[in-house]
Coordinates of N, CA and C in Angstrom, one line a residue:
M1 N 5.7 -17.0 0.9 CA 4.4 -16.1 2.2 C 5.6 -15.4 3.4
I2 N 5.3 -14.3 3.5 CA 5.4 -13.5 4.9 C 5.3 -14.2 5.8
A3 N 5.7 -14.3 7.4 CA 4.7 -15.1 8.5 C 5.9 -13.6 9.0
F4 N 3.8 -14.0 10.4 CA 4.3 -12.6 10.8 C 2.6 -12.6 11.6
R5 N 2.9 -12.1 13.0 CA 1.7 -12.9 14.2 C 2.1 -11.6 14.4
E6 N 0.8 -11.3 15.3 CA 1.1 -9.7 16.0 C 1.0 -10.0 17.4
E7 N 1.8 -9.1 17.9 CA 2.1 -10.2 20.1 C 3.0 -8.8 20.1
K8 N 2.1 -8.8 22.1 CA 1.8 -7.4 22.7 C 3.0 -8.9 24.2
D9 N 4.4 -7.7 24.6 CA 4.7 -8.4 25.6 C 3.2 -8.7 26.6
D10 N 2.1 -8.1 26.9 CA 1.5 -7.2 28.4 C 0.6 -7.9 28.0
N11 N 0.4 -9.0 26.5 CA -1.1 -9.6 26.4 C -1.9 -9.2 26.3
T12 N -1.9 -7.2 26.1 CA -3.3 -6.3 26.0 C -3.0 -6.0 24.5
S13 N -4.4 -6.2 23.6 CA -4.7 -5.9 22.5 C -4.3 -3.9 21.6
P14 N -2.8 -3.8 21.7 CA -3.1 -2.4 20.5 C -4.2 -2.3 20.0
D15 N -4.3 -1.0 20.4 CA -5.8 0.4 19.5 C -6.0 0.2 18.1
A16 N -6.1 0.1 17.0 CA -6.8 0.3 15.9 C -4.9 1.1 15.2
G17 N -5.0 2.5 16.0 CA -3.9 3.5 15.6 C -2.5 2.6 15.6
D18 N -2.4 1.6 16.9 CA -1.4 1.4 17.1 C -0.8 0.5 16.3
I19 N -1.7 -0.5 15.5 CA -2.1 -2.1 14.4 C -1.0 -1.1 12.9
Y20 N -2.5 0.0 13.0 CA -2.2 0.7 11.2 C -0.5 1.2 11.6
V21 N -0.2 1.6 12.4 CA 1.4 2.4 11.8 C 2.5 1.3 12.2
H22 N 2.2 0.4 13.3 CA 2.6 -0.7 12.8 C 3.1 -1.4 11.3
Y23 N 1.3 -1.9 11.0 CA 2.0 -3.0 9.6 C 3.0 -1.3 8.4
M24 N 1.8 0.0 9.0 CA 2.8 1.2 7.3 C 4.1 0.6 8.3
R25 N 4.6 0.5 9.4 CA 5.7 1.2 9.0 C 6.9 -0.4 8.2
Y26 N 6.4 -1.6 8.1 CA 6.9 -2.5 7.2 C 6.0 -2.5 5.9
A27 N 5.1 -1.6 5.2 CA 5.5 -0.7 3.7 C 6.4 0.6 4.1
L28 N 6.7 0.7 4.7 CA 8.0 1.9 4.4 C 9.1 1.1 4.1
Q29 N 9.5 0.1 4.7 CA 10.2 -0.9 4.7 C 10.3 -0.2 3.4
Q30 N 8.8 -1.0 2.2 CA 8.9 -1.8 1.3 C 9.9 -0.6 0.3
A31 N 8.8 0.6 1.0 CA 9.4 1.4 -0.1 C 10.7 2.1 -0.2
E32 N 11.5 1.7 1.1 CA 13.2 1.8 1.5 C 14.0 1.0 -0.7
Q33 N 13.5 0.1 0.1 CA 13.7 -0.9 -0.5 C 13.9 -0.3 -1.7
A34 N 12.4 0.2 -2.7 CA 12.8 0.8 -3.5 C 13.2 1.3 -4.1
R35 N 13.1 2.6 -2.7 CA 14.4 3.8 -3.1 C 15.6 3.3 -3.8
Q36 N 16.3 2.4 -2.8 CA 17.5 1.4 -2.9 C 18.2 0.7 -4.4
E37 N 16.6 0.6 -4.8 CA 16.5 0.4 -6.1 C 16.4 1.4 -7.1
N38 N 16.5 2.4 -6.9 CA 16.4 3.5 -8.0 C 14.9 3.4 -8.4
E39 N 13.6 3.1 -7.6 CA 12.2 2.6 -8.1 C 11.4 3.8 -7.3
V40 N 10.5 4.4 -7.6 CA 10.0 5.7 -7.1 C 9.5 4.8 -5.7
P41 N 10.0 5.5 -4.2 CA 10.0 4.8 -3.2 C 8.0 4.6 -3.1
I42 N 7.4 3.5 -2.8 CA 6.2 3.4 -2.7 C 6.2 2.3 -1.9
G43 N 6.0 1.9 -0.9 CA 5.4 0.2 -0.7 C 4.8 0.4 0.1
A44 N 4.6 -1.4 -0.3 CA 2.7 -1.9 0.2 C 3.0 -3.1 1.0
V45 N 1.8 -3.6 1.8 CA 2.0 -5.0 2.0 C 0.6 -5.7 2.9
I46 N -0.1 -6.7 2.6 CA -1.5 -6.5 2.5 C -1.4 -8.0 3.9
V47 N -2.7 -7.6 4.6 CA -2.5 -8.6 6.3 C -3.8 -9.1 6.2
K48 N -3.3 -10.2 6.5 CA -4.7 -11.4 6.9 C -4.5 -11.6 8.1
D49 N -5.3 -12.0 8.9 CA -5.6 -11.9 10.5 C -4.1 -12.5 11.0
S50 N -3.8 -11.0 11.3 CA -2.2 -10.6 11.6 C -1.1 -11.1 11.5
R51 N -1.1 -11.5 10.6 CA 0.0 -11.5 9.5 C 0.1 -11.3 8.2
I52 N 1.4 -10.2 7.7 CA 1.6 -10.2 6.5 C 2.0 -11.5 5.4
I53 N 0.6 -11.1 4.4 CA 0.5 -12.2 3.0 C 1.7 -11.8 2.3
A54 N 1.6 -10.9 2.1 CA 2.1 -10.0 0.2 C 3.1 -8.6 0.7
A55 N 4.2 -8.5 0.5 CA 4.6 -7.4 0.6 C 5.7 -6.9 -0.8
A56 N 5.5 -6.1 -1.1 CA 6.5 -5.0 -2.3 C 6.4 -3.6 -2.3
H57 N 6.9 -3.6 -3.3 CA 7.3 -2.4 -3.2 C 6.9 -1.9 -5.5
N58 N 7.7 -0.2 -5.6 CA 7.1 -0.2 -7.2 C 8.5 -0.7 -7.7
Q59 N 8.6 -1.5 -9.3 CA 9.7 -2.6 -9.6 C 9.3 -2.3 -11.9
R60 N 8.5 -0.3 -11.2 CA 8.2 -0.1 -12.7 C 9.3 0.2 -13.8
E61 N 10.4 0.2 -13.5 CA 11.6 0.3 -13.8 C 13.0 -0.6 -14.3
Q62 N 12.3 -2.2 -13.2 CA 13.6 -2.6 -12.9 C 12.3 -3.4 -13.7
L63 N 11.2 -3.3 -14.0 CA 10.1 -4.9 -14.4 C 9.9 -4.1 -16.0
K64 N 10.8 -3.2 -16.7 CA 9.8 -2.3 -17.4 C 8.4 -2.3 -18.0
D65 N 7.6 -2.4 -16.4 CA 6.2 -2.7 -16.8 C 5.8 -0.9 -15.8
P66 N 3.9 -0.9 -16.5 CA 3.8 0.6 -16.2 C 2.7 -0.2 -14.7
T67 N 2.6 -1.3 -15.1 CA 1.1 -1.4 -14.2 C 2.2 -2.5 -13.1
A68 N 3.4 -1.9 -13.0 CA 4.5 -2.4 -11.5 C 4.1 -2.3 -10.6
H69 N 3.6 -1.0 -9.6 CA 3.4 -0.6 -8.8 C 3.3 -0.9 -7.6
A70 N 3.3 -0.8 -6.4 CA 3.7 -2.1 -5.0 C 1.7 -2.5 -4.9
E71 N 1.4 -1.9 -5.0 CA -0.1 -2.4 -4.7 C -0.5 -3.8 -5.9
M72 N -0.2 -3.9 -6.8 CA -0.9 -4.2 -7.3 C 0.6 -6.3 -7.9
I73 N 1.4 -5.4 -7.5 CA 2.4 -6.7 -7.2 C 2.0 -7.3 -5.6
A74 N 1.6 -6.4 -4.6 CA 1.4 -7.4 -3.0 C -0.2 -7.6 -3.9
I75 N -1.1 -6.8 -4.7 CA -2.6 -8.0 -4.8 C -2.3 -9.2 -5.5
T76 N -0.7 -9.9 -6.7 CA -1.1 -10.4 -6.4 C -0.3 -11.5 -6.3
Q77 N 0.5 -11.2 -5.5 CA 1.0 -11.8 -4.2 C 0.8 -12.6 -3.3
A78 N -0.8 -11.1 -3.0 CA -1.5 -12.5 -1.9 C -2.2 -13.2 -2.4
A79 N -3.1 -13.3 -3.7 CA -4.1 -13.9 -3.9 C -3.0 -15.1 -4.4
G80 N -1.8 -15.4 -4.5 CA -0.6 -16.2 -4.5 C -1.1 -16.8 -3.3
S81 N -0.9 -16.3 -2.6 CA -0.5 -16.7 -1.0 C -2.1 -18.0 -0.7
L82 N -2.9 -17.0 -1.6 CA -4.4 -17.2 -0.5 C -4.9 -18.6 -1.5
G83 N -4.6 -18.8 -2.6 CA -5.4 -19.3 -3.7 C -6.2 -18.9 -4.1
S84 N -6.1 -17.8 -4.2 CA -7.8 -17.1 -4.0 C -7.8 -15.8 -4.6
W85 N -9.0 -14.6 -5.8 CA -8.4 -13.9 -5.7 C -9.4 -12.8 -5.3
R86 N -9.7 -13.5 -4.3 CA -11.0 -13.0 -3.9 C -10.2 -12.4 -1.9
L87 N -9.9 -11.0 -2.2 CA -9.3 -10.4 -0.5 C -9.7 -10.4 0.5
D88 N -10.5 -11.2 0.9 CA -11.0 -10.2 1.9 C -11.0 -10.8 3.2
D89 N -10.9 -10.0 4.2 CA -10.5 -10.4 5.1 C -10.0 -9.8 5.1
C90 N -9.3 -9.1 4.0 CA -7.3 -8.4 4.0 C -7.4 -7.1 4.5
T91 N -6.3 -6.8 4.4 CA -6.2 -5.0 5.4 C -4.8 -4.8 4.1
L92 N -4.9 -4.1 2.9 CA -4.1 -3.2 2.0 C -3.5 -2.4 3.1
Y93 N -2.6 -2.1 3.1 CA -1.6 -0.9 3.6 C -0.8 -0.5 2.9
V94 N -0.5 0.9 2.5 CA 0.6 1.8 1.1 C 0.9 2.6 1.7
T95 N 1.9 3.2 1.3 CA 2.4 4.3 1.5 C 1.5 5.6 0.9
L96 N 1.7 5.6 -0.3 CA 0.7 6.0 -1.2 C 0.0 6.1 -1.8
E97 N -1.3 7.2 -1.3 CA -2.6 7.1 -2.1 C -3.0 6.5 -3.5
P98 N -3.3 5.2 -3.6 CA -3.2 4.7 -4.9 C -3.7 5.2 -5.9
C99 N -3.2 4.5 -6.8 CA -3.9 5.1 -8.2 C -5.2 4.8 -9.0
P100 N -5.7 5.5 -10.2 CA -6.6 4.7 -11.0 C -6.8 3.2 -11.0
M101 N -5.4 3.0 -11.7 CA -6.1 1.4 -11.8 C -5.7 0.8 -10.9
C102 N -4.6 1.2 -9.6 CA -4.7 0.1 -7.9 C -6.1 0.4 -7.2
A103 N -6.7 1.3 -7.6 CA -8.0 1.8 -7.0 C -9.1 0.8 -7.5
G104 N -8.7 0.6 -8.9 CA -9.8 -0.8 -9.4 C -9.2 -1.9 -9.8
A105 N -7.8 -2.6 -8.9 CA -7.4 -3.5 -8.9 C -7.9 -3.9 -7.6
I106 N -7.5 -3.0 -6.6 CA -8.5 -3.1 -5.2 C -10.2 -3.0 -5.4
I107 N -10.0 -2.8 -5.9 CA -12.1 -3.2 -5.8 C -12.5 -4.8 -7.1
M108 N -11.6 -4.9 -7.4 CA -12.0 -6.1 -8.7 C -11.5 -7.4 -6.9
S109 N -9.5 -7.1 -6.6 CA -9.7 -8.4 -5.2 C -10.9 -7.7 -3.9
R110 N -11.6 -7.3 -4.2 CA -12.5 -7.2 -3.0 C -11.6 -6.8 -1.9
I111 N -10.2 -5.5 -1.0 CA -10.3 -5.8 -0.6 C -11.2 -4.7 0.6
P112 N -10.9 -5.2 2.0 CA -12.0 -4.7 2.1 C -11.7 -3.1 3.1
V113 N -10.3 -3.1 3.5 CA -10.1 -1.7 4.5 C -8.5 -1.6 3.3
V114 N -8.7 -0.3 3.6 CA -7.1 0.3 2.6 C -7.0 1.5 3.7
V115 N -5.4 0.6 3.4 CA -4.6 1.7 4.9 C -4.1 3.0 3.9
Y116 N -3.2 4.3 3.9 CA -2.7 4.8 3.1 C -1.8 6.0 4.1
G117 N -0.8 6.1 3.1 CA -0.5 7.2 4.5 C -0.2 8.4 2.7
A118 N 0.4 9.0 3.0 CA -0.2 10.1 1.8 C -1.1 10.4 0.9
D119 N -1.5 11.6 0.9 CA -2.1 11.3 -0.2 C -1.3 12.1 -1.8
D120 N -1.8 11.5 -2.7 CA -1.6 12.3 -4.0 C -1.8 13.0 -4.8
P121 N -2.4 14.2 -5.1 CA -2.8 15.3 -5.4 C -3.4 15.4 -6.8
K122 N -1.8 14.5 -7.4 CA -2.0 14.0 -8.7 C -2.5 13.1 -9.9
A123 N -2.3 12.6 -9.1 CA -2.8 10.7 -8.7 C -3.8 9.4 -8.1
G124 N -4.3 10.1 -6.8 CA -5.2 9.7 -6.0 C -6.2 9.5 -5.9
S125 N -6.9 8.7 -6.5 CA -7.7 7.7 -7.0 C -8.8 7.9 -5.3
V126 N -8.4 8.0 -3.4 CA -9.0 7.5 -3.1 C -9.6 8.8 -2.3
R127 N -8.9 9.9 -2.3 CA -9.5 10.6 -1.8 C -9.7 12.2 -2.3
S128 N -8.4 12.1 -3.4 CA -7.8 13.6 -3.2 C -7.9 13.7 -4.9
L129 N -8.0 12.9 -5.6 CA -9.6 13.5 -7.2 C -10.3 13.1 -7.5
Y130 N -10.1 11.3 -6.5 CA -11.5 10.3 -7.2 C -12.3 10.3 -5.4
R131 N -13.1 9.6 -6.1 CA -13.6 8.5 -4.4 C -13.3 6.6 -4.8
L132 N -12.9 6.7 -5.6 CA -13.2 5.4 -6.3 C -13.3 4.2 -5.1
L133 N -12.5 4.2 -4.4 CA -13.4 2.5 -3.4 C -14.3 3.3 -2.9
E134 N -15.1 4.4 -2.4 CA -16.1 4.1 -2.0 C -17.1 5.5 -3.1
D135 N -17.6 4.9 -4.3 CA -18.1 5.1 -4.9 C -19.4 3.6 -4.8
P136 N -20.7 4.4 -4.5 CA -22.1 3.3 -4.6 C -22.7 2.5 -5.8
R137 N -21.9 3.1 -7.0 CA -22.1 2.7 -8.5 C -21.5 1.5 -8.4
L138 N -20.5 1.1 -8.4 CA -19.2 -0.3 -8.1 C -19.5 -0.4 -7.1
N139 N -19.3 -2.3 -7.6 CA -20.5 -3.7 -6.4 C -19.2 -3.8 -5.1
H140 N -18.3 -3.5 -5.1 CA -17.4 -3.5 -3.5 C -17.6 -1.9 -3.1
R141 N -16.9 -1.8 -1.9 CA -16.8 -0.7 -0.9 C -16.0 -1.5 -0.2
C142 N -14.7 -0.2 -0.3 CA -13.4 -0.2 1.2 C -13.7 0.9 2.6
V143 N -13.5 0.4 3.4 CA -12.9 1.6 5.0 C -11.5 1.9 4.2
V144 N -11.9 3.0 4.2 CA -10.2 3.7 3.9 C -9.4 4.5 5.3
V145 N -8.6 4.3 5.5 CA -8.1 5.4 6.9 C -6.6 5.6 6.0
N146 N -7.0 7.0 5.5 CA -5.8 8.0 4.9 C -4.6 8.5 6.7
G147 N -4.1 9.0 6.4 CA -2.8 9.7 7.1 C -2.1 9.0 7.5
V148 N -2.2 7.8 7.8 CA -1.3 7.2 8.4 C 0.0 7.1 8.5
L149 N 0.8 7.5 9.1 CA 2.5 8.7 9.1 C 2.6 9.2 7.7
A150 N 1.6 10.0 7.3 CA 1.3 10.4 6.0 C 3.4 11.5 5.9
T151 N 3.4 12.5 6.9 CA 4.2 13.1 7.2 C 6.0 12.0 6.8
E152 N 6.1 10.8 7.0 CA 7.3 9.6 6.9 C 7.3 9.2 5.3
C153 N 5.8 8.8 5.3 CA 5.4 8.1 3.8 C 5.9 9.8 2.3
G154 N 5.8 10.9 2.8 CA 5.3 11.7 1.7 C 7.1 12.4 1.9
A155 N 7.6 12.5 3.1 CA 9.0 12.2 2.9 C 10.5 12.1 2.3
I156 N 9.6 10.4 2.4 CA 10.3 9.7 1.2 C 10.3 10.1 -0.5
L157 N 9.4 10.3 -0.4 CA 9.0 11.1 -2.1 C 9.5 12.0 -2.2
S158 N 10.1 13.1 -1.0 CA 9.6 14.1 -1.3 C 11.1 14.4 -1.9
Q159 N 12.5 13.7 -1.1 CA 13.0 13.4 -0.8 C 14.1 12.7 -2.2
F160 N 14.0 11.1 -2.8 CA 13.0 10.5 -4.1 C 14.1 11.7 -4.9
F161 N 12.2 12.5 -5.2 CA 12.7 13.4 -6.5 C 13.3 14.1 -6.6
Q162 N 13.5 14.9 -5.3 CA 14.6 16.1 -5.2 C 15.6 15.4 -5.4
A163 N 16.9 14.1 -4.7 CA 17.7 13.6 -5.5 C 17.4 13.3 -7.5
Q164 N 15.9 13.0 -7.2 CA 16.3 12.9 -9.2 C 16.7 14.3 -9.5
R165 N 15.9 15.2 -9.6 CA 15.7 16.6 -9.9 C 17.4 17.3 -10.1
A166 N 17.6 17.0 -8.9 CA 19.4 17.4 -8.7 C 20.1 16.6 -9.7
L167 N 19.7 15.2 -10.3 CA 20.6 14.3 -11.7 C 20.5 15.0 -12.6
G168 N 19.0 15.9 -12.6 CA 19.0 16.2 -13.8 C 17.7 15.5 -14.3
K169 N 17.2 14.4 -13.8 CA 16.1 13.3 -14.7 C 14.9 13.8 -13.8
K170 N 14.0 13.5 -14.9 CA 12.7 14.0 -14.0 C 12.3 13.0 -13.3

């Protein structure tokens, strides 16, 4: 488990926007770690009670596992940390809008708040292509905050894919 508690020197409570940016920076650190491992640079952290209880990045190439998305790994870590599959009172921060698989896992794990950076027009299932996390037909819905550090989150992905194309890779 990763222990972290949000504290400010002036004893004032940061507003929600500051908190979103703060934890998204941790998700971006995970994305950078993925980039260094030649993985698609997507990072995720899960926070409960101002503590990061899970931190992960994409590992599909390394693990040879199509389900090894940052969100999936972070959800598994958080469930292990809490000893429960129900991730009530947690917030997921992820650098890219979740895909259908990850959105399904978010719903099944009962995460109530999802904060993401860049939109994903090709596979986004939160706002871009689908709105799975808000679908009233499902048994769980999430509060969604999108666009947090969107420029930085999008830039790391764009730079990665530009470098891949320069190397002649898909």
